[in-house]
Coordinates of C-alpha atoms and ligand atoms in Angstrom, one line a residue:
X20 CA 0.0 0.0 0.0
X21 CA 1.3 3.4 -1.0
X22 CA 1.7 5.6 2.1
X23 CA -0.8 8.2 0.8
X24 CA -3.5 5.5 0.7
X25 CA -3.7 5.8 4.4
X26 CA -5.8 8.9 3.6
X27 CA -9.4 8.1 2.9
X28 CA -10.2 8.0 -0.8
X29 CA -12.9 10.6 -0.4
X30 CA -10.4 13.1 0.9
X31 CA -7.9 12.3 -1.9
X32 CA -10.6 13.0 -4.4
X33 CA -11.1 16.6 -3.3
X34 CA -9.6 19.3 -5.5
X35 CA -7.4 21.6 -3.5
X36 CA -9.3 24.7 -2.2
X37 CA -8.6 27.8 -4.3
X38 CA -8.6 30.8 -1.9
X39 CA -8.6 34.5 -3.0
X40 CA -5.2 35.9 -3.7
X41 CA -3.2 37.7 -1.0
X42 CA -1.5 41.1 -1.1
X43 CA 2.0 39.6 -0.5
X44 CA 1.5 37.1 -3.3
X45 CA 0.6 39.8 -5.8
X46 CA 3.2 42.3 -4.7
X47 CA 5.9 39.7 -5.3
X48 CA 4.5 38.3 -8.6
X49 CA 3.9 41.7 -10.3
X50 CA 6.7 43.7 -8.5
X51 CA 4.2 46.1 -6.9
X52 CA 4.3 48.1 -3.6
X53 CA 2.1 46.3 -1.0
X54 CA 0.3 49.4 0.0
X55 CA -0.6 50.2 -3.6
X56 CA -2.6 47.0 -3.8
X57 CA -6.3 46.8 -3.1
X58 CA -7.7 43.4 -2.0
X59 CA -11.3 43.0 -3.2
X60 CA -11.3 39.3 -3.8
X61 CA -12.5 37.8 -0.5
X62 CA -15.5 40.0 0.5
X63 CA -13.7 41.4 3.6
X64 CA -14.7 44.7 5.2
X65 CA -12.5 47.4 3.7
X66 CA -13.3 49.7 6.7
X67 CA -11.5 47.2 9.0
X68 CA -12.7 45.8 12.3
X69 CA -14.9 47.7 14.7
X70 CA -12.5 49.7 17.0
X71 CA -14.6 48.4 19.9
X72 CA -13.7 44.8 18.9
X73 CA -10.0 45.7 18.6
X74 CA -10.0 47.1 22.2
X75 CA -11.9 44.0 23.4
X76 CA -9.2 41.8 21.8
X77 CA -6.4 43.7 23.4
X78 CA -8.1 43.5 26.8
X79 CA -8.8 39.7 26.4
X80 CA -5.1 39.1 25.5
X81 CA -4.1 39.6 29.2
X82 CA -6.1 36.5 30.3
X83 CA -5.5 34.0 27.5
X84 CA -4.0 31.6 30.0
X85 CA -7.6 30.7 31.0
X86 CA -9.9 28.5 28.8
X87 CA -13.0 30.3 27.5
X88 CA -16.4 29.0 28.6
X89 CA -17.1 25.7 26.8
X90 CA -20.2 26.9 25.1
X91 CA -19.2 30.6 24.6
X92 CA -22.3 31.5 26.7
X93 CA -21.7 35.3 27.0
X94 CA -21.4 35.5 23.2
X95 CA -24.4 33.3 22.6
X96 CA -26.4 35.7 24.8
X97 CA -25.3 38.7 22.7
X98 CA -26.1 36.8 19.5
X99 CA -29.4 35.8 20.8
X100 CA -30.3 39.5 21.4
X101 CA -28.9 40.5 18.0
X102 CA -31.0 37.9 16.0
X103 CA -34.0 38.0 18.3
X104 CA -34.0 34.2 18.9
X105 CA -33.7 32.3 22.2
X106 CA -30.2 31.1 23.4
X107 CA -31.5 27.5 23.0
X108 CA -31.4 28.1 19.2
X109 CA -27.9 29.6 19.0
X110 CA -24.5 28.1 18.8
X111 CA -21.3 30.1 18.4
X112 CA -18.7 28.4 16.2
X113 CA -15.0 28.5 15.4
X114 CA -13.1 28.5 13.1
X115 CA -15.8 30.7 11.5
X116 CA -19.0 29.5 10.0
X117 CA -16.8 26.9 8.3
X118 CA -16.4 25.3 11.7
X119 CA -20.2 25.1 12.1
X120 CA -20.4 23.4 8.7
X121 CA -17.7 20.9 9.7
X122 CA -19.4 20.2 13.0
X123 CA -22.7 19.5 11.3
X124 CA -21.2 17.3 8.6
X125 CA -19.3 15.3 11.2
X126 CA -22.5 14.6 13.1
X127 CA -24.8 13.9 10.1
X128 CA -22.8 12.2 7.3
X129 CA -22.1 8.6 6.8
X130 CA -21.0 6.6 3.8
X131 CA -24.5 6.4 2.0
X132 CA -25.4 10.0 2.8
X133 CA -26.1 12.6 0.1
X134 CA -26.3 16.4 0.2
X135 CA -27.8 18.8 -2.4
X136 CA -25.7 21.8 -3.5
X137 CA -27.2 24.5 -5.7
X138 CA -24.4 25.6 -8.0
X139 CA -22.6 27.9 -8.6
X140 CA -22.1 28.5 -4.9
X141 CA -19.7 28.6 -2.0
X142 CA -17.4 25.5 -2.4
X143 CA -17.0 24.5 1.2
X144 CA -20.4 22.7 1.4
X145 CA -19.2 20.2 -1.1
X146 CA -15.8 19.9 0.5
X147 CA -16.9 19.4 4.1
X148 CA -19.7 16.9 3.1
X149 CA -17.3 14.9 0.8
X150 CA -14.6 14.8 3.5
X151 CA -17.2 13.1 5.8
X152 CA -18.0 10.5 3.2
X153 CA -21.2 11.9 1.7
X154 CA -22.0 12.3 -2.0
X155 CA -22.8 15.8 -3.2
X156 CA -25.6 16.1 -5.7
X157 CA -25.5 19.3 -7.8
X158 CA -28.6 21.2 -8.9
X159 CA -27.5 24.0 -11.2
X160 CA -29.2 27.4 -10.7
X161 CA -31.1 28.9 -13.7
X162 CA -29.8 31.6 -16.1
X163 CA -30.5 34.3 -13.5
X164 CA -28.9 32.1 -10.9
X165 CA -32.2 31.6 -9.1
X166 CA -32.7 28.2 -7.4
X167 CA -35.3 26.0 -9.0
X168 CA -36.9 24.7 -5.8
X169 CA -38.9 22.0 -7.7
X170 CA -35.6 20.6 -9.1
X171 CA -34.1 20.7 -5.6
X172 CA -37.1 18.8 -4.1
X173 CA -36.8 16.2 -6.9
X174 CA -33.1 15.7 -6.1
X175 CA -33.8 14.9 -2.5
X176 CA -34.2 11.2 -1.6
X177 CA -34.2 9.1 1.5
X178 CA -30.4 9.3 1.8
X179 CA -30.3 13.1 1.6
X180 CA -29.3 14.7 4.9
X181 CA -28.9 18.4 4.0
X182 CA -29.8 20.8 1.2
X183 CA -27.5 23.9 1.1
X184 CA -29.0 27.2 0.0
X185 CA -26.7 30.2 0.1
X186 CA -28.8 33.4 0.4
X187 CA -27.5 35.9 -0.7
X188 CA -25.6 33.5 -2.8
X189 CA -21.8 33.6 -3.1
X190 CA -20.7 34.4 -5.9
X191 CA -24.0 35.5 -7.6
X192 CA -25.3 38.0 -5.0
X193 CA -29.0 37.1 -5.2
X194 CA -31.3 35.8 -2.5
X195 CA -33.8 32.9 -2.5
X196 CA -37.2 34.3 -1.5
X197 CA -38.8 33.3 1.8
X198 CA -41.8 31.9 0.1
X199 CA -39.6 29.5 -2.0
X200 CA -37.6 28.5 1.1
X201 CA -40.9 27.7 3.0
X202 CA -42.0 25.6 0.1
X203 CA -38.7 23.6 0.3
X204 CA -38.8 23.3 4.1
X205 CA -42.4 22.0 3.8
X206 CA -41.6 19.5 1.1
X207 CA -38.5 17.7 2.5
X208 CA -37.7 15.8 5.6
X209 CA -33.9 16.5 5.6
X210 CA -32.2 19.6 7.0
X211 CA -32.1 22.8 5.0
X212 CA -29.0 24.8 5.7
X213 CA -29.5 28.5 4.6
X214 CA -26.1 30.3 4.6
X215 CA -26.7 33.9 5.5
X216 CA -23.0 35.0 5.5
X217 CA -24.0 38.3 3.8
X218 CA -27.4 38.9 5.5
X219 CA -26.4 42.3 6.9
X220 CA -26.2 43.6 3.3
X221 CA -29.6 42.1 2.3
X222 CA -33.0 43.5 2.8
X223 CA -34.4 40.4 4.6
X224 CA -33.4 37.4 6.7
X225 CA -35.1 34.2 7.6
X226 CA -33.7 33.6 11.2
X227 CA -37.2 33.7 12.7
X228 CA -38.3 30.7 10.6
X229 CA -36.1 28.5 12.8
X230 CA -38.9 28.9 15.4
X231 CA -41.4 27.4 12.9
X232 CA -39.5 24.6 11.2
X233 CA -37.6 21.7 12.9
X234 CA -35.4 21.2 9.9
X235 CA -34.0 24.7 9.3
X236 CA -30.4 25.7 10.2
X237 CA -29.2 29.2 9.4
X238 CA -25.4 29.9 9.2
X239 CA -23.9 33.3 10.0
X240 CA -20.4 34.8 10.3
X241 CA -18.5 37.7 11.8
X242 CA -16.1 37.6 8.8
X243 CA -18.0 39.9 6.4
X244 CA -20.1 42.8 7.7
X245 CA -18.4 42.7 11.1
X246 CA -14.9 42.8 9.6
X247 CA -13.5 40.0 11.8
X248 CA -12.5 37.5 9.1
X249 CA -9.0 37.0 10.6
X250 CA -10.6 36.0 14.0
X251 CA -12.6 33.0 12.5
X252 CA -15.9 33.4 14.3
X253 CA -19.3 32.3 13.1
X254 CA -22.6 31.1 14.5
X255 CA -25.6 29.0 13.8
X256 CA -29.3 29.4 14.4
X257 CA -30.9 26.0 14.7
X258 CA -33.8 24.1 16.3
X259 CA -33.2 23.3 20.0
X260 CA -33.2 19.5 19.4
X261 CA -30.3 19.9 17.0
X262 CA -28.3 22.2 19.3
X263 CA -28.5 19.6 22.0
X264 CA -26.9 17.0 19.6
X265 CA -24.5 19.5 18.0
X266 CA -23.0 20.4 21.4
X267 CA -22.2 16.7 22.1
X268 CA -20.1 16.4 18.9
X269 CA -18.6 19.9 18.8
X270 CA -14.9 20.5 19.5
X271 CA -14.7 21.8 23.1
X272 CA -13.7 25.4 23.4
X273 CA -13.9 26.0 19.6
X274 CA -14.5 29.7 20.1
X275 CA -11.4 31.4 21.6
X276 CA -11.7 33.8 24.6
X277 CA -10.6 36.8 22.4
X278 CA -13.1 35.8 19.8
X279 CA -15.9 35.7 22.4
X280 CA -14.9 39.2 23.6
X281 CA -14.5 40.7 20.1
X282 CA -17.8 39.2 18.9
X283 CA -19.7 40.8 21.8
X284 CA -18.0 44.1 21.2
X285 CA -18.7 44.0 17.4
X286 CA -22.4 43.3 18.0
X287 CA -22.6 46.3 20.2
X288 CA -20.9 48.7 17.8
X289 CA -23.9 49.6 15.6
X290 CA -22.2 52.7 14.2
X291 CA -19.5 50.6 12.6
X292 CA -22.0 48.1 11.2
X293 CA -24.2 50.9 9.8
X294 CA -21.2 52.6 8.2
X295 CA -20.2 49.3 6.6
X296 CA -23.7 48.7 5.3
X297 CA -24.1 52.2 3.9
X298 CA -20.7 52.0 2.2
X299 CA -21.9 48.8 0.4
X300 CA -25.3 50.3 -0.6
X301 CA -23.6 53.3 -2.1
X302 CA -20.8 51.2 -3.7
X303 CA -23.2 48.7 -5.3
X304 CA -25.1 51.6 -7.0
X305 CA -21.9 53.2 -8.3
X306 CA -20.4 49.9 -9.6
X307 CA -23.7 48.9 -11.2
X308 CA -23.8 52.2 -13.0
X309 CA -20.2 52.5 -14.0
X310 CA -18.7 49.0 -14.7
X311 CA -18.4 48.6 -18.5
X312 CA -19.7 44.9 -18.4
X313 CA -22.8 43.1 -17.4
X314 CA -23.2 43.4 -13.7
X315 CA -25.8 41.3 -11.8
X316 CA -28.0 42.9 -9.0
X317 CA -26.6 42.1 -5.6
X318 CA -27.8 41.9 -2.0
X319 CA -24.3 41.2 -0.7
X320 CA -21.1 43.1 -0.4
X321 CA -19.8 42.0 -3.8
X322 CA -20.9 42.2 -7.5
X323 CA -20.8 39.5 -10.1
X324 CA -19.5 40.8 -13.4
X325 CA -19.8 38.9 -16.6
X326 CA -16.9 39.8 -18.9
X327 CA -17.9 37.5 -21.8
X328 CA -16.8 37.2 -24.6
X329 CA -13.5 37.9 -22.7
X330 CA -12.2 35.4 -20.3
X331 CA -12.3 36.1 -16.5
X332 CA -8.7 35.0 -16.3
X333 CA -7.5 37.6 -18.9
X334 CA -9.4 40.4 -17.2
X335 CA -8.2 39.4 -13.7
X336 CA -4.6 39.3 -14.9
X337 CA -5.1 42.9 -16.3
X338 CA -6.4 44.0 -12.9
X339 CA -3.7 42.2 -10.9
X340 CA -1.0 44.0 -12.9
X341 CA -2.6 47.2 -11.7
X342 CA -2.7 46.1 -8.1
X343 CA -6.4 45.2 -8.0
X344 CA -7.2 41.8 -6.5
X345 CA -10.7 40.4 -7.5
X346 CA -12.0 36.9 -7.6
X347 CA -11.9 34.9 -10.8
X348 CA -14.9 32.6 -10.5
X349 CA -13.7 30.0 -13.0
X350 CA -12.9 27.6 -10.1
X351 CA -16.6 27.7 -8.9
X352 CA -18.4 24.6 -10.1
X353 CA -20.8 25.4 -13.0
X354 CA -19.8 29.1 -13.2
X355 CA -18.1 29.0 -16.6
X356 CA -15.0 31.1 -17.4
X357 CA -16.3 34.6 -17.8
X358 CA -17.4 35.6 -14.3
X359 CA -15.5 37.8 -11.8
X360 CA -16.6 38.6 -8.3
X361 CA -15.7 42.0 -7.1
X362 CA -16.0 43.0 -3.4
X363 CA -17.5 46.4 -2.9
X364 CA -14.8 48.8 -1.6
X365 CA -14.5 52.3 -0.4
X366 CA -15.3 55.1 -2.8
X367 CA -11.7 55.4 -3.8
X368 CA -11.3 51.7 -4.3
X369 CA -14.4 51.5 -6.4
X370 CA -13.1 54.2 -8.7
X371 CA -10.0 52.2 -9.2
X372 CA -12.0 49.1 -10.0
X373 CA -14.0 50.9 -12.6
X374 CA -10.8 52.3 -14.1
X375 CA -9.2 48.9 -14.1
X376 CA -12.1 47.3 -16.0
X377 CA -12.4 50.2 -18.4
X378 CA -8.8 50.2 -19.4
X379 CA -9.1 46.5 -20.3
X380 CA -11.5 47.4 -23.2
Ligands
PLP403 C1 -17.2 33.8 3.8 C2 -18.3 32.8 3.7 C3 -18.4 31.8 4.7 C4 -17.4 31.5 5.7 O1 -17.4 32.3 6.8 P1 -16.3 32.1 7.9 O2 -17.1 32.5 9.1 O3 -15.2 33.1 7.6 O4 -15.8 30.7 7.9 C5 -19.5 31.0 4.6 N1 -20.4 31.1 3.6 C6 -20.2 32.0 2.6 C7 -21.2 32.0 1.5 C8 -19.2 32.8 2.6 O5 -19.0 33.7 1.6

């Protein structure tokens, strides 16, 4: 037996994750000054973290010799107040919402399990389910990237454990309407995981539906609107029966004490949140009006740009040479090769994006 065969075949079958590019990587490759580069490829908050969260982190540093509470209770209380749902329905998770996905897959998936993934979408659903032995079944979104709920329902069978719906969807920016989600929740017996990573930029959310359905889980993160991507903090809103089981399987102390402190502070800093939301609302309008390609409507902090008949790779190379990092979506399953995802930046950054795309033509 070759030594690498010690690794489960389902892990070996996974294609390596393609992350957004980093500033250091691009500075070196194109011989640019690091501080001239703008990073708009990973949907981070260009305003930075909330100053209140930074202070809380500094303060928490003095006591990191002590374990945090096992269930991050103080943070769960703050999240409960923020989302308007009882503590019994909230779990805090690390690392990030990705940690929540991993925890759920670990407790739900076995060799004959299936999950339904609506493509193109966030790639970690497929990866975490596959790593736990499950088979991902793909249902492609329609030409406007809306989910065809009837096709999703038809793809569910007795082995299906979870349907993943990202809303607003990464990388397309559109939401799935509550009416459609209700139809899905009413029609299937498996769990429906609705990923609301970008909910603070959308006009609606479905957290309260967790009180009505025993098969709905909502995933959230502090990485996007709250500007804490480097801290790796997320949370889930789920039925109480599922939280009880989840807590049995979750990694103990998976949310660090500094993350607990920073999360609470970030939730209390409404000024920073509102400034971040307003920047995105203004930026979306500007990019929609000024980018010289087809731009899809977005309820998130990024825009999907279709550069056809050009290739996304060529346009991204042109932008990178100018110190602008955006996300080539070619690696997203079922996305084709002409889509680019651009994080909404500050006014100044957005002007550079428009100039970068315009000079390609
Ligand atoms: C960024 C992102 C996440 C991951 O969030 P983390 O909390 O940073 O792990 C989850 N889902 C979607 C759709 C995302 O874009």
